[in-house]
Tab-separated table of C-alpha atoms in Angstrom:
chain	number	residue	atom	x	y	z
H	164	UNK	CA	18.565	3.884	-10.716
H	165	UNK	CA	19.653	7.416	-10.930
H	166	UNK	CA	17.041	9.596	-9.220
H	167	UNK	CA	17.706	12.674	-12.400
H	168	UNK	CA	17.209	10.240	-14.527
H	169	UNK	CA	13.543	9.526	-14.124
H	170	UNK	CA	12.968	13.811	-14.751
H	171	UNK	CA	15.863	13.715	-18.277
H	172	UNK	CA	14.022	10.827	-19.772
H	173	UNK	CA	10.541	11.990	-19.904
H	174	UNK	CA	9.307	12.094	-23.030
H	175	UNK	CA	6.675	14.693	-22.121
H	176	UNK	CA	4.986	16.790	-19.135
H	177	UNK	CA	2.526	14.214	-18.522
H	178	UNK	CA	4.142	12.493	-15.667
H	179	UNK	CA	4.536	15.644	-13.291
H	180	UNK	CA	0.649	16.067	-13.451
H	181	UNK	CA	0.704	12.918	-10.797
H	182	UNK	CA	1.732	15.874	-8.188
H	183	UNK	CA	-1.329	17.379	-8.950
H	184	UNK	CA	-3.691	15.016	-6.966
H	185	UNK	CA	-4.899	14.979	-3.277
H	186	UNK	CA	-2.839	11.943	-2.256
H	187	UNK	CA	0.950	13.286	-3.520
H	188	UNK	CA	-0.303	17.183	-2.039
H	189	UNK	CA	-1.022	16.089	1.108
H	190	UNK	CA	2.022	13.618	1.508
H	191	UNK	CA	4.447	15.931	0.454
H	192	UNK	CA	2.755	18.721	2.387
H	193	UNK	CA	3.671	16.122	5.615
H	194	UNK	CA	6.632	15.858	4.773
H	195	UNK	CA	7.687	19.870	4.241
H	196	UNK	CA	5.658	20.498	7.722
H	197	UNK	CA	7.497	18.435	9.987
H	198	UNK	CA	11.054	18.880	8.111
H	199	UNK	CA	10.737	22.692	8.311
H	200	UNK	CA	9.649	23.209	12.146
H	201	UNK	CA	12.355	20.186	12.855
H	202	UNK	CA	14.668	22.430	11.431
H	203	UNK	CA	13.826	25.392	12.709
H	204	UNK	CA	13.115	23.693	16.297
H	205	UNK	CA	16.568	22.276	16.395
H	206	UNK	CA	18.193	25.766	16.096
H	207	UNK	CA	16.035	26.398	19.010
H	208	UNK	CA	17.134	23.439	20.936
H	209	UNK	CA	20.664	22.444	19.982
H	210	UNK	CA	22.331	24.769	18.102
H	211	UNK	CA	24.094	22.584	15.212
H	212	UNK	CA	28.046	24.932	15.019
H	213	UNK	CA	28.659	24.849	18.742
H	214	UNK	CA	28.319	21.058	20.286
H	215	UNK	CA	29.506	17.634	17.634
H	216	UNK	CA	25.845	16.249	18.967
H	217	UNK	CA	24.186	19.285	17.625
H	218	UNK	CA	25.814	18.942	14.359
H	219	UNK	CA	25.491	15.019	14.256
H	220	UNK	CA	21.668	16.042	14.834
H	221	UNK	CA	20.807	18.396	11.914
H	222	UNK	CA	23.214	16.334	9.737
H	223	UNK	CA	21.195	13.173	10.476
H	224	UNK	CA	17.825	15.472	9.905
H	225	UNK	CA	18.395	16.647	6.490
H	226	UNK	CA	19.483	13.227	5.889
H	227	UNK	CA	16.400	11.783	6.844
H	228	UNK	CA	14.449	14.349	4.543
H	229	UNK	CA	16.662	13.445	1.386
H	230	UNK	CA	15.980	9.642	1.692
H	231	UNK	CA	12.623	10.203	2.299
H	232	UNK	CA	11.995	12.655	-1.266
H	233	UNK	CA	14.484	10.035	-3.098
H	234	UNK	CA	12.264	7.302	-2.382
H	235	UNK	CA	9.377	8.872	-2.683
H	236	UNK	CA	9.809	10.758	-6.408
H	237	UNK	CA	11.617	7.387	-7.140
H	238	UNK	CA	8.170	5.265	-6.149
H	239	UNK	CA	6.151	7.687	-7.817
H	240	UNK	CA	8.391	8.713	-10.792
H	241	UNK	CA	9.897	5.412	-11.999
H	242	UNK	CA	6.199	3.764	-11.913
H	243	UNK	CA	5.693	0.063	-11.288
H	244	UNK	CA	6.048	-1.152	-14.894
H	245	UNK	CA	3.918	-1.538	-17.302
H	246	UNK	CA	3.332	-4.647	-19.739
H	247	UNK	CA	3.710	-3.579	-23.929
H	248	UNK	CA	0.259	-2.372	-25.199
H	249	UNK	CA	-0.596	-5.730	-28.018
H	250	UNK	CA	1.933	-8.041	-25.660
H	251	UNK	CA	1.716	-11.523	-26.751
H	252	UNK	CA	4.091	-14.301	-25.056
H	253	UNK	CA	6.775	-15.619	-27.928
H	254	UNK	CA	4.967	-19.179	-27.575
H	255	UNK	CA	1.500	-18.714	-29.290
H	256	UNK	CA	0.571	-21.672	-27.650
H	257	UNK	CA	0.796	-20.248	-24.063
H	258	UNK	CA	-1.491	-17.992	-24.588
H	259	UNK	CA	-4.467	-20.744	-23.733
H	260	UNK	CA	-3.058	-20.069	-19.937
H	261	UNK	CA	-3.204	-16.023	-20.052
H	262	UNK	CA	-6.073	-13.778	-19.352
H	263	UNK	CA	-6.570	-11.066	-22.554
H	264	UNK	CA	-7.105	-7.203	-21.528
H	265	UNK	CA	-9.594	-5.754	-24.066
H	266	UNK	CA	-8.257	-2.159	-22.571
H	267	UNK	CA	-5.137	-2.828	-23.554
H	268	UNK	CA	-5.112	-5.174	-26.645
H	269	UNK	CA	-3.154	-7.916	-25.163
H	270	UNK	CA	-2.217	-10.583	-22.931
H	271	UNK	CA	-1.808	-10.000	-19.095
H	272	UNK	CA	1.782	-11.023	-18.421
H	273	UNK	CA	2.357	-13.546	-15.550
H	274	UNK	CA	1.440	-11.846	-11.809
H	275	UNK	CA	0.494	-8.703	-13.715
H	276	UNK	CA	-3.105	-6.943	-13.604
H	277	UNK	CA	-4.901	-4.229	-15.022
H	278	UNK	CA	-5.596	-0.917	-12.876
H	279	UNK	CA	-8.509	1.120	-13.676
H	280	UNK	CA	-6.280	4.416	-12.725
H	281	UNK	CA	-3.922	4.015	-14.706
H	282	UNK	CA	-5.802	2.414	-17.394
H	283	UNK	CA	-2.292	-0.357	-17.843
H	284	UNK	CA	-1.457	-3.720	-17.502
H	285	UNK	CA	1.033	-3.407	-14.134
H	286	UNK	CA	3.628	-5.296	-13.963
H	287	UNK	CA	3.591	-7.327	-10.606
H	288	UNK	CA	0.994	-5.373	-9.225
H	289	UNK	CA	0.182	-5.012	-5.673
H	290	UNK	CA	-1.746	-1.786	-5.316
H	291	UNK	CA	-2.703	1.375	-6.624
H	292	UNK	CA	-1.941	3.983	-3.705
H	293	UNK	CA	-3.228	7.460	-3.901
H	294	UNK	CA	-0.030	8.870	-1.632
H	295	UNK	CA	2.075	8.515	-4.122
H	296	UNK	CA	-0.565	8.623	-7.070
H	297	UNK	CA	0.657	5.647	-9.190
H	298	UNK	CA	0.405	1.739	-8.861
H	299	UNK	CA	3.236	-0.214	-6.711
H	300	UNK	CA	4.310	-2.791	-8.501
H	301	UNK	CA	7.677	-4.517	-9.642
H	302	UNK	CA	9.742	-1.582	-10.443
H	303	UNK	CA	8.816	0.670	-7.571
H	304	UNK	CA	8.430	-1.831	-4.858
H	305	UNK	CA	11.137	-1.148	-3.019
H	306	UNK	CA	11.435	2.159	-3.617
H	307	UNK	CA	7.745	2.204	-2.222
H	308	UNK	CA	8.420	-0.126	1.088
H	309	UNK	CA	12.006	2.264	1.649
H	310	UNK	CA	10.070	5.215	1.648
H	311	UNK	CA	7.684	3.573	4.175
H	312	UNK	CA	10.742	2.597	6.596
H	313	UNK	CA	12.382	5.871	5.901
H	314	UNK	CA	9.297	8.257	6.577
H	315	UNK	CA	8.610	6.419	10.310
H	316	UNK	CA	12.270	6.654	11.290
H	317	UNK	CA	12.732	10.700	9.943
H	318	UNK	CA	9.419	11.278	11.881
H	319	UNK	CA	10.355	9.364	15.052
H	320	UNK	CA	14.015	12.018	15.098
H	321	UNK	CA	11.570	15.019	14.430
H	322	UNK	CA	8.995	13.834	17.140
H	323	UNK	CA	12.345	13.768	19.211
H	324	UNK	CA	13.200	16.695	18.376
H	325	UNK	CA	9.272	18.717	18.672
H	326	UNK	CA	9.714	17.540	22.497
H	327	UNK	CA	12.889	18.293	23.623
H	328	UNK	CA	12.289	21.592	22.272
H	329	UNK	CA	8.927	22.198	24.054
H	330	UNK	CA	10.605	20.983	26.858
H	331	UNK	CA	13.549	22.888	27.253
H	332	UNK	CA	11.498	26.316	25.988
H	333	UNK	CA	8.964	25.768	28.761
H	334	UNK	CA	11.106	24.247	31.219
H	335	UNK	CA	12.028	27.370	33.564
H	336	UNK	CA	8.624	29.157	32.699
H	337	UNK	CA	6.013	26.883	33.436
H	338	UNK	CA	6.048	24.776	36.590
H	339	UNK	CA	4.856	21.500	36.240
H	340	UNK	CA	5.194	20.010	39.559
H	341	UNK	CA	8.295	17.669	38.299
H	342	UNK	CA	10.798	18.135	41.318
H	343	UNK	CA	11.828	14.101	40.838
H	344	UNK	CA	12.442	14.998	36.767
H	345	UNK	CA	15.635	16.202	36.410
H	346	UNK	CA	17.168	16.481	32.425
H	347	UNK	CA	20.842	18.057	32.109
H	348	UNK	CA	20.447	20.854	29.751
H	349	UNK	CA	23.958	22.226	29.733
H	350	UNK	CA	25.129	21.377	26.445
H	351	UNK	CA	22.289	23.095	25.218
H	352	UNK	CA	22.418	26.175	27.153
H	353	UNK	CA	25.581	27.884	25.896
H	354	UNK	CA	23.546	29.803	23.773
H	355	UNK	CA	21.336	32.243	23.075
H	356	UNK	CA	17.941	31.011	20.872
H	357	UNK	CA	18.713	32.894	17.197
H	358	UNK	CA	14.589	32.783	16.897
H	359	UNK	CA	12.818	33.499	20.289
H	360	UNK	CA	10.221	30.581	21.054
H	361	UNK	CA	6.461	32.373	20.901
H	362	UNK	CA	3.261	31.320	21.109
H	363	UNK	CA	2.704	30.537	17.772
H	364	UNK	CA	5.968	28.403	17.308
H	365	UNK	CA	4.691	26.855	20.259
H	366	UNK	CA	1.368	26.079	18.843
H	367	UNK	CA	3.088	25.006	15.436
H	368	UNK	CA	5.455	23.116	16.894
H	369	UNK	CA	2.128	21.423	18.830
H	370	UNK	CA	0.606	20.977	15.191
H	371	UNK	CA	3.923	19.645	13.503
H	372	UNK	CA	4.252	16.663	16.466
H	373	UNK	CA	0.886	15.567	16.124
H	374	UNK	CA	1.972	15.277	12.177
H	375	UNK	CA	4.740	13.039	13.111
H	376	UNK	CA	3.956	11.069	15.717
H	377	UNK	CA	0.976	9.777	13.183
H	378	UNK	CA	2.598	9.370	10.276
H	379	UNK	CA	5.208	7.080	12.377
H	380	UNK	CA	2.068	5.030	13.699
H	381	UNK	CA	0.187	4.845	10.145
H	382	UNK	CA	3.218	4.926	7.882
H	383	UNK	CA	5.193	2.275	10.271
H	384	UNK	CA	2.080	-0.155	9.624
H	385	UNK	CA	1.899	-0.155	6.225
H	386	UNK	CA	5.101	-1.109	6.699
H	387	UNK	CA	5.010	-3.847	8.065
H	388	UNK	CA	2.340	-5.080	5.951
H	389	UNK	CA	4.607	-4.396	2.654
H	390	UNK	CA	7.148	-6.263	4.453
H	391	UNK	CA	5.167	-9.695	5.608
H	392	UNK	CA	4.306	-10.031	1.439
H	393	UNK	CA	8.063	-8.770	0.533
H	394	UNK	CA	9.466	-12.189	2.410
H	395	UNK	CA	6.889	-14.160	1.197
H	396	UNK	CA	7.268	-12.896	-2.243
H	397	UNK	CA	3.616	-12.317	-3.039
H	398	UNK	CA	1.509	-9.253	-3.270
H	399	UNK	CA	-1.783	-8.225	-1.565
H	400	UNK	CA	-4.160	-9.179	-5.009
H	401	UNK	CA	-1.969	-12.583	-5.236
H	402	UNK	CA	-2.334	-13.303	-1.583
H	403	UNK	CA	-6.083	-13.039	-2.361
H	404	UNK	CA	-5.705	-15.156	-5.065
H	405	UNK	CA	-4.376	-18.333	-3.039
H	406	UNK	CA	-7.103	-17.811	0.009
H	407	UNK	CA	-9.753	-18.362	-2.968
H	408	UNK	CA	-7.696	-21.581	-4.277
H	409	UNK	CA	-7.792	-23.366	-0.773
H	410	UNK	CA	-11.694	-22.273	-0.562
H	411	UNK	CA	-12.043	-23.860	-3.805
H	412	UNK	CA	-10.203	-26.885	-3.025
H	413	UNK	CA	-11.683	-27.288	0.032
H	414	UNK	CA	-15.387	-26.824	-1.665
H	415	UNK	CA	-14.851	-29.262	-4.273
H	416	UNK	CA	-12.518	-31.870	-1.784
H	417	UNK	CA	-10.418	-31.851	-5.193
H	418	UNK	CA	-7.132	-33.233	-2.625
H	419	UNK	CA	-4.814	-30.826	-4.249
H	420	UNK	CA	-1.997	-29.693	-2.621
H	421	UNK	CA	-1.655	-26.054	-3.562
H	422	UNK	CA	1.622	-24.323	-3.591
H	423	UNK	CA	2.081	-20.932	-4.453
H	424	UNK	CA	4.708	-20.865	-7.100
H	425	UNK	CA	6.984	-17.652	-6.410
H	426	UNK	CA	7.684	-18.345	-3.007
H	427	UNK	CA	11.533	-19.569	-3.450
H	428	UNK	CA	11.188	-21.271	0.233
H	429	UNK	CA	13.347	-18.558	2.086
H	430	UNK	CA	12.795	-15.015	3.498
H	431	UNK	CA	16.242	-13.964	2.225
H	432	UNK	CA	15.599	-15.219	-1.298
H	433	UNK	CA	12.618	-13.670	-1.420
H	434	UNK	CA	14.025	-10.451	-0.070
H	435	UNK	CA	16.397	-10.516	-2.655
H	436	UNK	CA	13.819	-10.410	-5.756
H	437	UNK	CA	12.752	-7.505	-4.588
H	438	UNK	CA	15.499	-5.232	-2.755
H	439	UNK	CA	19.175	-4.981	-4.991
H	440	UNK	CA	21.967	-2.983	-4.613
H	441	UNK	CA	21.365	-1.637	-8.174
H	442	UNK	CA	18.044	-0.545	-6.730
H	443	UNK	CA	16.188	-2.496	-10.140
H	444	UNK	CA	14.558	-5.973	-8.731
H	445	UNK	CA	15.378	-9.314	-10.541
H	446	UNK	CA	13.389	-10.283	-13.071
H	447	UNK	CA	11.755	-8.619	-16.751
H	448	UNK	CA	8.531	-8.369	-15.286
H	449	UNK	CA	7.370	-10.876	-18.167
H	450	UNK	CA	8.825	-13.997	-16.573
H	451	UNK	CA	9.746	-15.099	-12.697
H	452	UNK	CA	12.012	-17.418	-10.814
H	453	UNK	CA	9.377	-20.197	-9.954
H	454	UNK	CA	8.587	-23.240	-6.901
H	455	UNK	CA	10.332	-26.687	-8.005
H	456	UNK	CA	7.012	-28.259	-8.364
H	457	UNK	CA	5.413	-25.257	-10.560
H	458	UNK	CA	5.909	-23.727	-13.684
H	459	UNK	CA	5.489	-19.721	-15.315
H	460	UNK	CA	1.715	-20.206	-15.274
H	461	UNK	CA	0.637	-21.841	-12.316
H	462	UNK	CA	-0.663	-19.314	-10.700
H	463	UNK	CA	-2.966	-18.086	-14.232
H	464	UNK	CA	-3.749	-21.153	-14.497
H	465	UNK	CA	-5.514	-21.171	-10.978
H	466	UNK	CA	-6.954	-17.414	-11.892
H	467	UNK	CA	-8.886	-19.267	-14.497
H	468	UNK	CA	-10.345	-22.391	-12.867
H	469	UNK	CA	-11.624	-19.600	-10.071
H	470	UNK	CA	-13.179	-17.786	-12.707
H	471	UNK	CA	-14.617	-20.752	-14.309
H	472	UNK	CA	-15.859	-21.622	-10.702
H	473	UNK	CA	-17.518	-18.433	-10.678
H	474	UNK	CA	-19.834	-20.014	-13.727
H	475	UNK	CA	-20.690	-23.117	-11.589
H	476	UNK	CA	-20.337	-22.057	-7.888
H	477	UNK	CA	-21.245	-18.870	-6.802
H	478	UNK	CA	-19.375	-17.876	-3.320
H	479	UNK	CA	-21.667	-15.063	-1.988
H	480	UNK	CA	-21.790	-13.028	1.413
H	481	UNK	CA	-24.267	-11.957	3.117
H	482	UNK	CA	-24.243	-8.893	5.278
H	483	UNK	CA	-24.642	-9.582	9.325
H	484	UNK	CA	-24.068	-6.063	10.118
H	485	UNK	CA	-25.021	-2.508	9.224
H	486	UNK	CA	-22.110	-0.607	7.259
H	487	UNK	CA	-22.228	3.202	6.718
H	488	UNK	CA	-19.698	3.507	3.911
H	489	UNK	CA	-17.130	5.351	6.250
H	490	UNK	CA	-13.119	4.613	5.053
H	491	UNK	CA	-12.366	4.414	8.589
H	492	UNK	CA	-14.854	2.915	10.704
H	493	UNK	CA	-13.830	3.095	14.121
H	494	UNK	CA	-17.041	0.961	14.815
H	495	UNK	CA	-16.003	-1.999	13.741
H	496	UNK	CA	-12.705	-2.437	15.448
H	497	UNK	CA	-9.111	-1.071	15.706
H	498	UNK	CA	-7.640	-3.605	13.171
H	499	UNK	CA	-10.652	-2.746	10.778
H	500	UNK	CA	-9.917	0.930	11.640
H	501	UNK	CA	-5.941	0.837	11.439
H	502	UNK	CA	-5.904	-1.723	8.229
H	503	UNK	CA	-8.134	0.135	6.111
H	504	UNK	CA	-7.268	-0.311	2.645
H	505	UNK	CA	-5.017	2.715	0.848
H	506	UNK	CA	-6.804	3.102	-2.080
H	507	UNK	CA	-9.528	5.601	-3.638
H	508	UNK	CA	-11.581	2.698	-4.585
H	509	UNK	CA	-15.473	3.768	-2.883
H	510	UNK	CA	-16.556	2.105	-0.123
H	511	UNK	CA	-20.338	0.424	-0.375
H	512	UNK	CA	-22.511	1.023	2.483
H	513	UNK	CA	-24.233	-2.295	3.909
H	514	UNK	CA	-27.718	-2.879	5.406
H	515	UNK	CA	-28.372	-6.215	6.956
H	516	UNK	CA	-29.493	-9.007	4.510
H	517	UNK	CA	-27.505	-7.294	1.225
H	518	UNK	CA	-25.687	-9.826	-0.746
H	519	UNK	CA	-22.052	-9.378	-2.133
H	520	UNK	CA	-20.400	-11.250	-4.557
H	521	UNK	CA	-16.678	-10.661	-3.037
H	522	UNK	CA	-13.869	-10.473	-5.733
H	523	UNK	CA	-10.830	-9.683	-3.574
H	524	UNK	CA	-10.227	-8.747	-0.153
H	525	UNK	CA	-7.707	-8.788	2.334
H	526	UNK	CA	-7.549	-9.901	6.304
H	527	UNK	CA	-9.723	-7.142	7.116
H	528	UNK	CA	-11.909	-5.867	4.130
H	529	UNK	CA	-13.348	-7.244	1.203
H	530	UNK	CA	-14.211	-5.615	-2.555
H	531	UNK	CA	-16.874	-6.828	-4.238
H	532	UNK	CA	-20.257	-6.268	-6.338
H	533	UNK	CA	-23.173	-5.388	-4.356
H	534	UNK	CA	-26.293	-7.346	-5.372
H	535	UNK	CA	-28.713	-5.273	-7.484
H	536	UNK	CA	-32.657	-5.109	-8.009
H	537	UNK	CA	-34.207	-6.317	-11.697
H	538	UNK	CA	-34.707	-2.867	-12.428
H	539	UNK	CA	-31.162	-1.388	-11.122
H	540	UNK	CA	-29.932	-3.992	-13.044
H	541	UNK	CA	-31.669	-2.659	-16.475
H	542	UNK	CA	-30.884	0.663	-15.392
H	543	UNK	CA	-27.249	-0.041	-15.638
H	544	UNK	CA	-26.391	1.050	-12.363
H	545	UNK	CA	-23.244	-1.214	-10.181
H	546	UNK	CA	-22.267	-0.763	-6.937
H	547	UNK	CA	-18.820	-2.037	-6.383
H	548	UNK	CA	-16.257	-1.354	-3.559
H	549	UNK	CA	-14.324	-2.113	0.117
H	550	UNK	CA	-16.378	-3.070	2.972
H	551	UNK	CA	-15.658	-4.692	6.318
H	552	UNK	CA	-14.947	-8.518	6.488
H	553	UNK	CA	-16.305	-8.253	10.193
H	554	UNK	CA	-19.955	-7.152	8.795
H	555	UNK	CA	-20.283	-9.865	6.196
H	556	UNK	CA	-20.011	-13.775	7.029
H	557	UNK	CA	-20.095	-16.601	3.802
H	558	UNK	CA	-22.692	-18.353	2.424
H	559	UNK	CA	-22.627	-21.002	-0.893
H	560	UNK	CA	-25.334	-21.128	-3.739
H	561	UNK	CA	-24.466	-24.636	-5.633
H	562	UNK	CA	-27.870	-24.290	-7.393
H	563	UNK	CA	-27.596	-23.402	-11.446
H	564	UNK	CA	-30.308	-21.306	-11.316
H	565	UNK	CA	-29.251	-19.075	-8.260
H	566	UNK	CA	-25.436	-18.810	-10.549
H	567	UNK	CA	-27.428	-17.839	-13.259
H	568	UNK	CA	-28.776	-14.836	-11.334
H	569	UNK	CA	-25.689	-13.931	-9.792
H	570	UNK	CA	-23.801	-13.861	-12.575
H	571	UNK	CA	-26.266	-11.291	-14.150
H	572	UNK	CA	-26.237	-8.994	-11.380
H	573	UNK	CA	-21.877	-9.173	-11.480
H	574	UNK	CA	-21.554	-8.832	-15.380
């Protein structure tokens, strides 16, 4: 898809105001930090005109920056898709397996959900991430997971880049004791610096590597979490979906054998629904390449026996350990700290003994309604958000009564 294109086809201005939010401002901000004092660092340290590895250098820089912005306006720009405001499927009769959106007059479309940002039905939703200020879904997905590939390697050159610089700046004015470290410098020494290296480009330069080195760490783990769902051909709500199947099955001893429908049974295949060399991923976004042994709406049809379980079977958690509401807890471990989830969904605070009805959630946190007092209920207040899996543990309510409650407190 032609990058232009996305800007000519606009019907109006509305669009563009998705660069005026904290997530796109600080990304791109990033982004024009570390590209800037890489470029001006590598006139510093290897002159591009006079040495082939200087100019194979700043070539592959800009480069870097280029991919980067394509993907990135692409992810943002050409928007995950969104299902027809009234859609109905062309078979009135499947409509007894779809979920109806009062927000948006219609049906929900198989895989798709609605966002509360963007007020839409997505198409093959995932996420809503606040970087790039839109959903990810099936239009921008791989747009979305090549600008997290991209953004890792182009910071990994400029971190390069940042140190070689110090380095060869500071090398005959500060002793560091290094007699045994010994780096030929020749091919970069046949000139005189254009820009002489101060204290402040020092200290920038500082600033700008600290930048880089973690985006590569934070950026490079997203990643690889895009990538583990890519090659199974799911997405982070759907993957959610099928841990709550096997807890119902294995509540109810049912003997099903559950099989998630749009995993075609190989990574390549799977790779391939999402990543073409058109750049636009297979499918309409209405209908899917299915499993053998399912059909269009095998997943729905799951979405609504859990919901329907919900009315029976109430699976509540109970908190086990104080949460303070922080996004990044660094309290509750690394993987809680590192896998926190990129969204601007709140996060609830937690004091020992709360109960949480959990509605999604991934590995390491959970989203859910916090449970409410009689008179918070009447007040209309709700407390909904992400909270640590760590600091809640499971805990089953198969009486009517204690559903009855729940439900109340939820709805």
């Amino acid at each position: 898809m032609n990058f232009l294109s996305t800007f000519v086809t606009f019907e109006n201005l509305h669009e563009v105001r998705r660069l005026c939010h904290w997530g796109p401002i600080i990304a791109l901000s990033v982004i024009a930090i570390c590209s800037t004092m890489a470029v001006l660092d590598s006139i510093i340290w290897y002159w591009p005109l006079d040495t082939t590895g200087g100019s194979i250098n700043f070539i592959m820089l800009l480069n870097w920056t280029v991919l980067i912005l394509y993907n990135y306006f692409n992810a943002m720009f050409v928007g995950p898709g969104y299902i027809p405001l009234g859609w109905k499927p062309e078979n009135q009769q499947e409509t007894q397996y779809l979920q109806y959106c009062r927000v948006c007059q219609g049906f929900k479309a198989p895989r798709s959900h609605h966002c509360r940002k963007c007020n839409r039905c997505v198409m093959k939703m995932d996420h809503h991430c606040p970087w790039i200020n839109n959903c990810c879904g099936h239009l921008n997905h791989a747009y979305f997971t090549s600008f997290l590939l991209l953004a890792p390697l182009g910071c990994s050159h400029a971190a390069i880049i940042f140190i070689m610089t110090m380095y060869t700046q500071l090398y005959e004015r500060i002793s560091f004791g290094w007699s045994t470290v010994k780096i030929d410098m020749s091919a970069v020494r046949q000139f005189q610096p254009l820009m002489p290296f101060s204290v402040p480009a020092f200290a920038a330069t500082l600033f700008a590597l600290g930048l880089a080195l973690g985006t590569t760490i934070a950026v490079g783990m997203l990643f690889f979490i895009q990538m583990k769902v890519i090659l199974r051909n799911k997405t982070s709500i759907e993957s959610w979906i099928e841990e709550k199947a096997k807890d119902r099955i294995q509540h109810y001893q049912t003997g099903e054998d559950f099989i998630f429908p749009y995993d075609l049974g190989s990574r390549w295949l799977n790779f391939k629904q999402v990543f073409t060399w058109s750049g636009t991923p297979k499918g309409d976004g209405l209908e899917w390449i299915v499993h053998p042994k399912c059909h269009q709406h095998t997943l729905t049809i799951e979405q609504l026996k859990q919901k329907a379980d919900k009315r029976v079977r109430s699976v509540q958690y109970r908190a086990v350990e104080d949460y303070n509401g922080a996004c990044c807890p660094v309290s509750k471990g690394l993987q809680t700290f590192f896998r926190t989830p990129c969204t601007e969904e709140p996060r609830i605070p937690l004091r020992k003994g709360d109960t949480i009805l959990a509605t999604r959630g991934t590995k390491w946190w959970m989203y859910g309604d916090k449970a409410l007092s009689e008179e918070q209920i009447r007040a209309g207040e709700r407390v909904r958000g992400w909270f640590p899996r760590r600091c809640v543990e499971k805990c089953h309510y198969d009486t009517a009564a204690s559903d009855s409650t729940s439900d109340k407190k939820v709805n």
